[in-house]
Amino acid sequence: MDEIGTGTETFDCDVLVIGGGTAGPMAAYKAKRKNPEAKVVLLEKAHVKRSGAISMGMDGLNNSVIPGYATPEQYTKEITVANDGIVNQAAVYRYAQNCYEMIQELDSFGIRFLKDETGNFDVKKVHHIGTYVLPMPNGDTVKKALYRQLRKARLLMTNRYMATRLLTGKDGRIAGAIAVNTRDATFLVIRAKSVILCMGAAGRLGLPTSGYLYGTYENAANSGDGYAMAYHAGAELSNLECYQINPLIKDYNGPACAYVAGPFGGFTANSEGMRFIECDYWSGMMMQEFYNELQGGKGPVFLKLDHLHEKTIEEIESTLHNVERPTRGRFQHGRKVDYRHEMIEMHISEIGFCSGHSASGVFVDENARTTVQGLYAAGDMASVPHNYMLGAFTNGWFAGED
Ligand SMILES: Cc1cc2nc3c(=O)[nH]c(=O)nc-3n(C[C@H](O)[C@H](O)[C@H](O)COP(=O)(O)OP(=O)(O)OC[C@H]3O[C@@H](n4cnc5c(N)ncnc54)[C@H](O)[C@@H]3O)c2cc1C
């Protein structure tokens, strides 16, 4: 694996992928696999080995469409209904048709998914309708497994470069990008025949209700650079009114994860300890119920686990404190909060743009193409709704191969 050395001022390549989190590595990997002669560059402002939303905390594939459990048609219908019909169905359908192949490929990378005794994927029902959640007992190892594949593919990766602007030609076609080295502030101009934007969600647009600066649900490093750069290059954005807000643990940079505790009997409760949310899985409806409860004077709102058996709590702790976020256990301990004896106070995150969890993104078609020629987008910043990690991988694949 090579790096563009610091001090370089200009660089030419065939495909420039910006953002080395989830969609980006897959896009670069697929582009290189399709055309080994092509010069493919993966540019990341942190370090590809540890960066992005999957560097920690994946407890399952939220939206797997696996034969025997769900069909592409059923999935597309559900996403359409969930988005009041304001959705590019072709992109959702293509994802749904191909994500199973992606799961099999990830499985071959050594990423562990829950399987039953016959060796088949053991998919769980967590959403209102449909069965889509495939648990990952070792969700914290996804990035490591992916990074191993990138090394094998001998991709040209460059860390610590933050892209700031896209370059376009007189004809409006994409021509490359400008980046700044986050260590020595030198600029790099990369000329590219095509550019794939995979820079994640736009978190940190404001403060959460607690006023706590880092109370963001999204990966705190993703602050919408991709949205802004695409917009300045002339790309259409879509569904920005479908922004997202999320329940967080108060004063902690991380989700409360009632949906993780749900299958074990945990739930979101009001100040009287009563359940008021029909389904703890994230949806606009769930957030509306949350908001109504606060407005109705029954807040604050809590994650309630104190009624559960010790063994069940241990199991939940193992997921929340190991797979989900290792800092969470330390945080709760520091606050002297024990799930066995008290409820955990939640707050609402700041507003964010994220197609991965809601619907707002840079508009893309079913090939991950934006409205600017030669410019692609995949993952949380592209407009395919409720796409999560598997969508980032699958659409990254489409972009890389196109
Ligand atoms: C707390 C949390 C828990 C989640 N849990 C699950 C789960 O259990 N299951 C599931 O399916 N999905 C889950 N998701 C969603 C899933 O992780 C995301 O949808 C997916 O990983 C997004 O991939 P991405 O490539 O778009 O963004 P990321 O993986 O975040 O990658 C974006 C990358 O771009 C880089 N970058 C940003 N700006 C620049 C720039 N200007 N220049 C260079 N690089 C830049 C960032 O450093 C980062 O590495 C979770 C998300 C969060 C936040």
Coordinates of C-alpha atoms and ligand atoms in Angstrom, one line a residue:
M1 CA 0.0 0.0 0.0
D2 CA 1.3 3.4 -0.9
E3 CA 0.7 6.9 0.3
I4 CA 0.9 10.2 -1.5
G5 CA 3.9 11.7 0.3
T6 CA 3.5 15.0 2.1
G7 CA 4.9 17.9 0.2
T8 CA 3.3 16.8 -3.0
E9 CA 1.4 19.6 -4.7
T10 CA -0.4 18.0 -7.5
F11 CA -1.4 14.5 -8.3
D12 CA -3.3 12.8 -11.2
C13 CA -5.5 9.8 -10.9
D14 CA -8.4 8.0 -12.6
V15 CA -10.7 7.7 -9.6
L16 CA -10.6 9.8 -6.5
V17 CA -12.6 8.5 -3.5
I18 CA -13.0 11.0 -0.7
G19 CA -13.7 9.6 2.8
G20 CA -12.2 6.4 4.0
G21 CA -14.9 5.3 6.4
T22 CA -17.4 2.8 5.1
A23 CA -18.7 3.5 1.6
G24 CA -15.3 5.0 0.5
P25 CA -13.1 1.9 1.1
M26 CA -15.6 -0.3 -0.6
A27 CA -15.9 2.1 -3.6
A28 CA -12.1 2.2 -3.9
Y29 CA -11.8 -1.5 -3.5
K30 CA -14.4 -2.2 -6.2
A31 CA -13.0 0.3 -8.6
K32 CA -9.5 -1.2 -8.3
R33 CA -10.9 -4.8 -8.6
K34 CA -12.8 -3.8 -11.8
N35 CA -9.8 -2.2 -13.4
P36 CA -6.5 -3.1 -11.7
E37 CA -4.6 -0.8 -14.1
A38 CA -6.6 2.3 -12.9
K39 CA -5.0 4.7 -10.5
V40 CA -7.5 4.8 -7.6
V41 CA -6.8 7.1 -4.7
L42 CA -8.6 6.9 -1.3
L43 CA -8.3 10.2 0.5
E44 CA -9.1 10.4 4.2
K45 CA -8.8 13.3 6.7
A46 CA -8.2 11.0 9.6
H47 CA -6.7 7.5 9.2
V48 CA -8.5 4.9 7.1
K49 CA -7.6 2.2 9.6
R50 CA -9.7 3.7 12.3
S51 CA -11.9 6.4 10.7
G52 CA -15.6 6.6 10.1
A53 CA -18.9 5.5 11.7
I54 CA -17.9 1.8 11.6
S55 CA -14.7 2.2 13.5
M56 CA -16.6 1.2 16.6
G57 CA -20.1 0.3 17.5
M58 CA -21.8 -1.8 14.8
D59 CA -24.2 -4.2 16.5
G60 CA -25.9 -5.5 13.3
L61 CA -26.9 -4.9 9.7
N62 CA -30.0 -2.8 10.1
N63 CA -31.4 -3.3 6.7
S64 CA -30.4 -6.6 5.2
V65 CA -32.7 -8.0 2.6
I66 CA -32.1 -11.8 2.8
P67 CA -34.0 -14.4 0.8
G68 CA -36.5 -16.2 3.0
Y69 CA -36.8 -13.2 5.3
A70 CA -37.6 -10.3 3.0
T71 CA -37.9 -9.5 -0.7
P72 CA -36.6 -6.4 -2.6
E73 CA -40.1 -5.5 -3.5
Q74 CA -41.3 -5.6 0.1
Y75 CA -38.3 -3.6 1.3
T76 CA -38.8 -0.9 -1.4
K77 CA -42.4 -0.6 -0.5
E78 CA -41.6 -0.1 3.2
I79 CA -39.0 2.5 2.5
T80 CA -41.4 4.3 0.2
V81 CA -44.2 4.3 2.8
A82 CA -41.7 5.4 5.5
N83 CA -40.7 8.4 3.4
D84 CA -44.2 9.4 2.4
G85 CA -43.4 8.4 -1.2
I86 CA -40.7 11.0 -1.6
V87 CA -38.0 8.6 -2.6
N88 CA -36.1 7.5 -5.7
Q89 CA -37.4 3.9 -5.8
A90 CA -35.0 2.8 -8.4
A91 CA -32.1 3.4 -6.1
V92 CA -33.8 1.7 -3.1
Y93 CA -34.7 -1.3 -5.3
R94 CA -31.3 -1.8 -6.7
Y95 CA -29.8 -1.7 -3.2
A96 CA -32.4 -4.3 -2.1
Q97 CA -31.6 -6.6 -5.0
N98 CA -27.9 -6.6 -4.4
C99 CA -27.3 -6.2 -0.7
Y100 CA -27.4 -9.9 -0.1
E101 CA -24.5 -10.4 -2.4
M102 CA -22.7 -7.7 -0.4
I103 CA -23.4 -9.5 2.8
Q104 CA -21.9 -12.7 1.4
E105 CA -18.8 -10.8 0.3
L106 CA -18.4 -9.2 3.8
D107 CA -18.9 -12.7 5.3
S108 CA -16.0 -13.9 3.1
F109 CA -13.9 -11.0 4.5
G110 CA -14.2 -12.7 7.9
I111 CA -16.8 -10.3 9.3
R112 CA -19.0 -12.3 11.6
F113 CA -22.8 -12.3 11.3
L114 CA -25.2 -14.2 13.5
K115 CA -26.0 -17.7 12.0
D116 CA -28.3 -20.4 13.2
E117 CA -27.3 -24.0 13.8
T118 CA -27.7 -24.8 10.1
G119 CA -25.2 -22.1 9.1
N120 CA -27.9 -19.7 7.7
F121 CA -28.0 -16.0 8.6
D122 CA -30.2 -15.6 11.6
V123 CA -32.2 -12.4 10.9
K124 CA -34.2 -10.6 13.6
K125 CA -37.4 -8.6 13.5
V126 CA -36.9 -5.2 15.1
H127 CA -38.8 -2.8 12.7
H128 CA -42.5 -2.2 12.7
I129 CA -43.0 -4.6 9.8
G130 CA -40.4 -6.8 7.9
T131 CA -37.4 -8.7 9.2
Y132 CA -34.2 -7.0 8.4
V133 CA -31.8 -6.9 11.3
L134 CA -28.8 -9.3 11.1
P135 CA -26.8 -9.1 14.4
M136 CA -23.0 -8.9 14.3
P137 CA -21.6 -10.5 17.4
N138 CA -18.2 -8.9 16.7
G139 CA -19.4 -5.7 15.2
D140 CA -16.3 -3.9 16.5
T141 CA -14.1 -5.8 14.0
V142 CA -15.7 -4.6 10.7
K143 CA -13.2 -1.9 10.0
K144 CA -10.2 -4.2 10.7
A145 CA -11.5 -6.8 8.3
L146 CA -12.1 -4.2 5.7
Y147 CA -8.7 -2.6 6.1
R148 CA -7.1 -6.0 5.6
Q149 CA -8.8 -6.2 2.2
L150 CA -7.6 -2.7 1.2
R151 CA -4.1 -3.6 2.1
K152 CA -4.3 -6.7 -0.1
A153 CA -5.7 -4.7 -3.0
R154 CA -2.7 -2.4 -2.7
L155 CA -4.8 0.7 -3.0
L156 CA -3.3 4.1 -3.0
M157 CA -4.4 5.6 0.3
T158 CA -3.6 9.0 1.7
N159 CA -4.4 9.9 5.3
R160 CA -4.6 13.2 7.0
Y161 CA -5.7 15.1 3.9
M162 CA -9.0 16.9 4.3
A163 CA -10.8 17.7 1.0
T164 CA -12.1 21.3 0.9
R165 CA -13.4 21.9 -2.6
L166 CA -14.2 20.0 -5.8
L167 CA -12.8 21.1 -9.1
T168 CA -15.0 21.2 -12.2
G169 CA -14.2 21.9 -15.9
K170 CA -15.7 24.6 -18.1
D171 CA -18.2 22.0 -19.2
G172 CA -19.3 21.4 -15.6
R173 CA -17.8 17.9 -15.5
I174 CA -15.9 16.9 -12.4
A175 CA -12.1 17.4 -12.6
G176 CA -10.7 16.7 -9.2
A177 CA -10.5 18.1 -5.7
I178 CA -8.3 20.3 -3.4
A179 CA -7.3 19.0 0.0
V180 CA -5.3 20.4 2.9
N181 CA -2.9 18.3 5.0
T182 CA -4.2 18.4 8.6
R183 CA -0.7 18.1 10.0
D184 CA 1.3 20.6 8.1
A185 CA -1.4 22.7 6.3
T186 CA 0.1 22.1 2.8
F187 CA -2.4 22.0 -0.1
L188 CA -2.8 19.2 -2.5
V189 CA -4.5 19.4 -5.9
I190 CA -5.7 16.1 -7.2
R191 CA -6.8 15.9 -10.8
A192 CA -9.2 13.0 -11.3
K193 CA -11.4 11.7 -14.1
S194 CA -14.1 10.8 -11.6
V195 CA -14.7 11.5 -7.9
I196 CA -16.7 9.5 -5.4
L197 CA -17.8 11.4 -2.3
C198 CA -18.2 9.2 0.8
M199 CA -17.8 11.8 3.5
G200 CA -20.6 10.7 5.8
A201 CA -23.4 12.6 7.5
A202 CA -23.6 16.2 8.5
G203 CA -23.6 16.1 12.3
R204 CA -22.7 19.0 14.6
L205 CA -25.0 21.5 12.8
G206 CA -26.0 22.8 16.2
L207 CA -26.1 21.9 19.9
P208 CA -28.3 19.1 21.4
T209 CA -31.0 20.1 23.8
S210 CA -28.6 19.5 26.8
G211 CA -26.2 22.1 25.3
Y212 CA -23.4 19.6 25.6
L213 CA -21.0 20.3 22.8
Y214 CA -20.2 16.8 21.8
G215 CA -23.8 15.4 22.1
T216 CA -24.0 14.3 18.5
Y217 CA -25.4 11.0 17.4
E218 CA -23.4 11.0 14.2
N219 CA -19.7 10.2 14.0
A220 CA -18.4 13.5 15.5
A221 CA -15.9 13.8 12.7
N222 CA -18.5 14.1 10.0
S223 CA -19.7 17.6 9.7
G224 CA -21.2 17.8 6.3
D225 CA -18.1 18.6 4.1
G226 CA -19.5 16.3 1.4
Y227 CA -22.8 18.0 1.2
A228 CA -21.2 21.4 1.0
M229 CA -18.6 20.4 -1.6
A230 CA -21.2 18.7 -3.8
Y231 CA -23.5 21.7 -3.6
H232 CA -20.7 24.1 -4.6
A233 CA -19.9 21.9 -7.5
G234 CA -23.5 22.2 -8.7
A235 CA -24.9 18.9 -7.5
E236 CA -28.5 18.7 -6.5
L237 CA -29.3 18.0 -2.8
S238 CA -32.5 16.2 -1.9
N239 CA -34.9 15.8 1.1
L240 CA -33.1 18.2 3.4
E241 CA -36.3 18.8 5.2
C242 CA -36.1 15.1 6.3
Y243 CA -33.3 15.9 8.8
Q244 CA -32.7 13.6 11.7
I245 CA -32.6 13.9 15.4
N246 CA -31.9 11.0 17.7
P247 CA -32.2 10.0 21.4
L248 CA -28.8 10.2 23.1
I249 CA -27.6 9.5 26.6
K250 CA -27.6 12.9 28.4
D251 CA -24.1 14.5 28.3
Y252 CA -22.6 11.6 26.4
N253 CA -21.6 11.4 22.7
G254 CA -23.5 8.3 21.9
P255 CA -26.9 6.8 21.3
A256 CA -29.0 5.5 24.1
C257 CA -29.7 2.3 22.1
A258 CA -33.2 1.5 23.3
Y259 CA -33.5 -0.5 20.1
V260 CA -30.6 -2.7 21.2
A261 CA -32.1 -3.3 24.6
G262 CA -35.6 -3.7 23.1
P263 CA -35.3 -7.4 22.2
F264 CA -34.1 -8.1 25.7
G265 CA -37.1 -6.3 27.3
G266 CA -35.6 -2.8 27.8
F267 CA -37.5 0.2 26.6
T268 CA -37.8 4.0 26.5
A269 CA -39.8 5.2 29.5
N270 CA -41.2 8.5 30.7
S271 CA -40.5 10.0 34.1
E272 CA -43.2 7.7 35.6
G273 CA -41.3 4.6 34.3
M274 CA -44.1 4.0 31.7
R275 CA -43.5 2.9 28.1
F276 CA -44.9 5.4 25.6
I277 CA -43.1 4.5 22.3
E278 CA -44.6 1.8 20.2
C279 CA -41.4 0.7 18.5
D280 CA -38.0 1.9 19.8
Y281 CA -36.4 1.5 16.4
W282 CA -35.6 5.0 15.0
S283 CA -38.3 6.5 12.9
G284 CA -39.9 10.0 12.5
M285 CA -42.9 8.5 14.4
M286 CA -40.7 7.4 17.3
M287 CA -39.2 10.9 17.6
Q288 CA -42.6 12.5 17.4
E289 CA -43.7 10.3 20.3
F290 CA -40.6 11.3 22.2
Y291 CA -41.3 15.0 21.6
N292 CA -44.9 14.7 22.6
E293 CA -44.0 13.1 25.9
L294 CA -41.6 15.9 26.7
Q295 CA -44.2 18.6 25.6
G296 CA -46.8 16.8 27.7
G297 CA -44.8 17.3 30.9
K298 CA -43.8 13.7 31.3
G299 CA -40.1 14.2 30.8
P300 CA -37.3 13.6 31.1
V301 CA -37.2 10.4 29.2
F302 CA -35.2 7.4 30.2
L303 CA -33.9 4.1 29.0
K304 CA -35.4 1.6 31.4
L305 CA -33.5 -1.6 32.2
D306 CA -33.8 -1.8 36.0
H307 CA -36.7 -4.3 35.8
L308 CA -34.6 -6.9 34.0
H309 CA -32.8 -10.0 35.4
E310 CA -29.1 -9.7 36.2
K311 CA -28.1 -12.1 33.4
T312 CA -30.1 -10.1 30.9
I313 CA -28.5 -6.8 32.0
E314 CA -25.0 -8.4 31.8
E315 CA -25.8 -9.4 28.2
I316 CA -27.0 -5.9 27.3
E317 CA -24.0 -4.3 29.0
S318 CA -21.7 -6.6 27.0
T319 CA -23.2 -5.3 23.7
L320 CA -23.5 -1.6 24.8
H321 CA -20.1 -1.3 26.5
N322 CA -18.0 -3.5 24.2
V323 CA -19.5 -3.7 20.7
E324 CA -21.3 -0.4 20.7
R325 CA -19.1 2.1 22.6
P326 CA -16.3 1.2 25.0
T327 CA -16.4 4.6 26.6
R328 CA -20.1 4.1 27.6
G329 CA -19.3 1.8 30.6
R330 CA -16.7 4.3 31.9
F331 CA -19.1 7.2 31.5
Q332 CA -22.0 5.4 33.4
H333 CA -19.5 4.3 36.0
G334 CA -18.2 7.9 36.4
R335 CA -21.8 9.1 36.8
K336 CA -22.4 6.3 39.3
V337 CA -25.3 5.0 37.2
D338 CA -26.0 1.3 37.4
Y339 CA -28.6 -0.1 35.0
R340 CA -29.8 -2.4 37.7
H341 CA -31.0 0.3 40.0
E342 CA -31.9 3.4 38.0
M343 CA -33.1 4.5 34.6
I344 CA -30.7 6.3 32.3
E345 CA -31.6 9.8 31.3
M346 CA -31.8 10.5 27.6
H347 CA -31.7 13.8 25.6
I348 CA -32.3 14.7 22.0
S349 CA -29.4 15.1 19.7
E350 CA -28.8 18.2 17.5
I351 CA -30.2 18.3 14.0
G352 CA -28.2 16.4 11.4
F353 CA -28.4 15.4 7.8
C354 CA -28.0 11.8 7.2
S355 CA -29.6 9.6 4.6
G356 CA -28.2 6.6 6.4
H357 CA -30.7 7.1 9.2
S358 CA -33.2 9.4 7.5
A359 CA -33.4 10.7 3.9
S360 CA -31.4 13.9 3.4
G361 CA -28.5 13.7 1.0
V362 CA -26.8 14.6 -2.3
F363 CA -29.2 13.3 -5.0
V364 CA -28.0 10.0 -6.6
D365 CA -29.5 7.6 -9.0
E366 CA -29.4 3.8 -8.9
N367 CA -25.8 3.9 -10.1
A368 CA -24.8 6.3 -7.3
R369 CA -24.3 9.1 -9.9
T370 CA -25.0 12.6 -8.8
T371 CA -26.3 15.3 -11.2
V372 CA -22.8 16.4 -11.9
Q373 CA -21.1 14.4 -14.6
G374 CA -18.3 12.2 -13.2
L375 CA -19.3 12.9 -9.6
Y376 CA -20.7 10.0 -7.5
A377 CA -21.8 9.9 -3.9
A378 CA -22.4 6.9 -1.5
G379 CA -23.1 6.3 2.2
D380 CA -24.7 8.6 4.7
M381 CA -24.3 11.7 2.4
A382 CA -26.1 10.2 -0.6
S383 CA -29.8 10.4 -1.0
V384 CA -30.8 6.7 -0.7
P385 CA -32.9 6.7 2.5
H386 CA -32.4 4.5 5.6
N387 CA -29.3 3.1 4.0
Y388 CA -27.1 2.5 7.1
M389 CA -23.9 0.5 6.9
L390 CA -24.9 -2.1 4.4
G391 CA -26.3 0.6 2.1
A392 CA -22.9 2.5 2.4
F393 CA -21.1 -0.7 1.3
T394 CA -23.5 -1.6 -1.5
N395 CA -23.8 1.9 -3.0
G396 CA -20.0 2.3 -2.6
W397 CA -19.7 -0.8 -4.7
F398 CA -22.1 0.6 -7.4
A399 CA -20.1 3.8 -7.5
G400 CA -16.7 2.1 -7.6
E401 CA -17.7 -0.2 -10.4
D402 CA -19.6 2.3 -12.6
Ligands
LIG1 C1 -23.5 5.7 16.6 C2 -23.8 4.9 15.3 C3 -24.2 3.6 15.4 C4 -24.6 2.9 14.2 N1 -24.9 1.6 14.3 C5 -25.2 1.0 13.1 C6 -25.5 -0.4 13.2 O1 -25.5 -1.1 14.2 N2 -25.9 -1.0 12.0 C7 -25.9 -0.3 10.8 O2 -26.3 -0.9 9.8 N3 -25.6 1.0 10.7 C8 -25.2 1.6 11.9 N4 -24.9 3.0 11.8 C9 -24.9 3.6 10.5 C10 -23.7 3.3 9.7 O3 -22.6 3.3 10.6 C11 -23.5 4.4 8.7 O4 -24.7 4.6 7.9 C12 -22.3 4.2 7.7 O5 -21.2 3.6 8.4 C13 -22.0 5.4 7.0 O6 -20.9 5.2 6.1 P1 -20.2 6.5 5.4 O7 -19.1 5.9 4.5 O8 -21.3 7.3 4.7 O9 -19.6 7.4 6.5 P2 -18.4 7.1 7.5 O10 -18.1 5.7 7.7 O11 -18.6 8.0 8.7 O12 -17.1 7.7 6.7 C14 -17.0 9.0 6.4 C15 -15.5 9.3 6.3 O13 -15.2 10.5 5.6 C16 -14.2 11.2 6.2 N5 -14.3 12.6 5.9 C17 -15.3 13.4 6.2 N6 -15.0 14.6 5.7 C18 -13.8 14.5 5.0 C19 -13.1 15.4 4.2 N7 -13.4 16.7 4.1 N8 -11.9 15.0 3.6 C20 -11.5 13.7 3.8 N9 -12.2 12.8 4.5 C21 -13.4 13.2 5.1 C22 -14.4 10.9 7.7 O14 -13.2 11.1 8.5 C23 -14.8 9.4 7.6 O15 -13.8 8.5 7.7 C24 -24.5 3.6 13.0 C25 -24.1 5.0 12.9 C26 -23.8 5.6 14.1 C27 -23.3 7.0 14.0

